[in-house]
Amino acid sequence: MAASTERETDMGSVNAGVSARRAVSSAPPLALRILAECPVSKARACDLTLPHCTVNTPVFMPVGTQGTMKGITSDQLEDLGCQICLGNTYHLGMRPGPEIMEKAKGLHNFMNWKNNLLTDSGGFQMVSLVALSEVTEEGVRFQSPYDGKEILLSPEQSIAIQNSLGSDIMMQLDDVVSSTITGPRVEEAMKRSIRWLDRCIAANKNPDRQNLFAIIQGGLNAELRKACLEEMTKREVPGFAIGGLSGGEAKDDFWKMVTLSTDYLPRAKPRYLMGVGYAVELVVCVALGCDMFDCVFPTRTARFGSALVPWGSLQLKKKQFAKDFQPIDPDCHCPTCKRHSRAYIHALFKCDTAAMHHVTIHNIAYQLSLMRAVRASILEARFPEFVRTFMRRMYPSRETYPNWAVEALATVNITLD
Amino acid sequence: MRLELYRVLQQCRRGVLLDLGLSGEHSLELPGCLLYTRCGTVPHLTYHTLCTLKHLPAVTQITLDSLAEHQEVLEEFQEGVRRFAGLKDTLIFCSLHDSAAPNHTGYTTNKTVSVWGSGGRIELTVAQYMALQKAIRPNWYQSMADGETRQLNPTRKRVCKAVDRTLSHLDECLSLHLKTEELRGAEIFGVVEGADVLEERVRSARETAKRPVGGFVLDGFHTEAMSQELRSQLIMAVIKELPENKPRVLLGVGHPDEVLACVEDGIDLFEGFFPFQVTERGCALSFSYTLDPNPESTERNGREFEEIPEHRESETLGHQQKKTPFEINLKDRRYQDDFCPLVVGCGCYCCKNHQRAYLHHLLMTNELLAGVLLMVHNLEHYCGFFCSLRGALESGRLDALKKKVLQGRV
């Protein structure tokens, strides 16, 4: 059904992408075709052609940390219209490890995923998950939580693992510092990230089929961000990520760094805002000019029984849903909403993992269809109106709109009523 | 409901149950197994993953263990568990206990039985039992029974009491059944108890057969309860007392070798919990059951066998049931770089799309997809076995099938 039409459009865009490569400068194996730009804000709708298929942006990329999407089969994920998802280099590098990955001929094959994959560098997990880690110029040194062995993750090592994973987009190893710290460590990390970018570019064995994205750092300091942007945009990389955000910093600081970054990033290359996934953040950051997003939130929260809906979320494990025989969202067309009620999922949560799968499917469907609706509104030049409608549905009243979102949208000329 | 027998060899029956369901639109081939569910869901599976299976049983089994706590909800819903669980096109058989769940003893009284849901024990009188059935609206359900003799090593007196109680529960159920509009068209299956006491088994069967039941449930024959030799002896004695034209469901027995023996003893239907237990211990069913003479499948069967003797019995499995000789343990290190499907030649979604190394990885990382893919494979394999069993009965090759299935045993 939808899947076959999807594929036909993909084929169409692949050809379109090839010609676009000549028109819009970009390094293979990636082509970005800008289809529409919002005349009011910085929002844009593009076709991003990658080795496995064309991705319609703005796009939310679900996170399949260990080579699987949390109980959802690759067919189910494809049926939801997912064109790109994430794998985590740190986890996959540990288990099953690059050797098995080489034997499996890459992560696509290993997990039987036909569309695109993006892998992170492993740096973020190292710093956030591993207590015993130490960053030096060489790389990140840490102790394996599985066998206690000391391991060095250098930029070269990270790229080597990502080369064995065969992802369509690889991320450079960056020096990750908490977004809430200040002082010289932020500058050191930013400068080191630039040096590591160069080492990553040099280490990429497959530049013909694996894209390497740079990650803009600089914490919450505008000057450092600008310096990083200036240096990194001099490099021939196929795309950029905005990193070091979404780590518990104040929302006011967050959006200012995002909009600053998109101001300096080249128009012709994709912009990936790392770690963002709440609906309102997605909509605002699209307005600020970002194309790609990822977050574990929609799938993680699903496993706790939280279903995302246009007016917020439903905590399905709560007793109030025990006799609620409506679907999660009566207007949703996902396989879960077509077949099951809130009451049934509530009951199922008491005895089987399939309850989680139902909500995971719904939440991914919600994120993807939100982004499809965003894209359609950009293509039809009605994005500002879309944002207003979205906000009205999401919040009970004008007074409850988050201030940062109102302000951020105002800077790109979207006023909320 | 009408039972048609194509072929009967001594006790062993190959047949079909026709005119099932309210409008008679369903049929069920015998011998067969039921589709195992918890709260109306095949463990780990969504509708999409369930639909990848080719030989799905026509009858879905649900248990009061997982449903009793939802009685109020089902009563308010009013349309029965089939619609509540989004099952739609299937028949529902409701039994008392989940054979894959731990079993509790010491709670049965003269007037009540107990079931265990997520919130603990729920005690049911016959009236409550029947109110639950009314809310669930199954097509078939077993009558309330005292099956507590299964683990106590009971005295003869206790066994006798269980048989008496079960018969008296059945009479009460039957009388309430007739008064319940919602259960019109549904069938009660009478439960044969009697533990390992031959005379009590015979009495239970004989008395139950006198009642207007749709079929028979044989309880207390669990794998752990007795040897197959004793089980066969008792089953044969029971079956002599049962009419030919009604189906016989055996509870608690699922290993392929036991299934084959019990089919020979005259059993028609089995529960489907075994593939689930195999899944929960991270294993994949891999025993051979294909009798197809075409060379391709002979070759694939040959491969399966070579692998089976390699199994080390020292494998430690984190699940209460021990691994059987019919499965491979995918947590074993040797599968970490094994890029074969779980079973070469298997047509299930898992085997067509994934490899042992991936399943090993999913199990080692405790990923939810492991349960999904293993359940798909194990269910397909198990249902395929029943398909092959029916084929073997038709062509008179049950002995060849037995040989094939038992060949892989360590």
CSV table of N, CA, C and O in Angstrom, one decimal, chain A residues 16 31 56 131 140 173 295 371:
chain,number,residue,atom,x,y,z
A,16,ALA,N,16.1,12.7,-9.6
A,16,ALA,CA,16.1,14.1,-9.3
A,16,ALA,C,17.3,14.5,-8.6
A,16,ALA,O,17.9,15.5,-8.9
A,31,ALA,N,23.0,14.0,-1.7
A,31,ALA,CA,22.5,15.2,-2.5
A,31,ALA,C,21.3,15.8,-1.8
A,31,ALA,O,20.4,15.1,-1.3
A,56,ASN,N,12.8,12.4,3.0
A,56,ASN,CA,12.1,13.7,2.9
A,56,ASN,C,12.3,14.4,4.2
A,56,ASN,O,11.9,13.9,5.3
A,131,ALA,N,31.3,5.7,33.7
A,131,ALA,CA,31.8,6.5,34.8
A,131,ALA,C,33.3,6.8,34.6
A,131,ALA,O,33.8,7.9,34.8
A,140,VAL,N,39.1,9.2,23.6
A,140,VAL,CA,38.4,8.9,24.9
A,140,VAL,C,38.9,7.6,25.4
A,140,VAL,O,38.7,6.6,24.7
A,173,LEU,N,33.8,12.0,15.7
A,173,LEU,CA,34.0,11.9,17.2
A,173,LEU,C,34.2,13.3,17.7
A,173,LEU,O,35.0,14.1,17.1
A,295,CYS,N,15.9,11.3,18.7
A,295,CYS,CA,15.7,11.3,20.1
A,295,CYS,C,15.2,10.0,20.5
A,295,CYS,O,14.4,9.3,19.8
A,371,MET,N,6.1,15.1,11.3
A,371,MET,CA,7.1,15.7,10.4
A,371,MET,C,6.6,15.8,9.0
A,371,MET,O,6.9,16.7,8.2
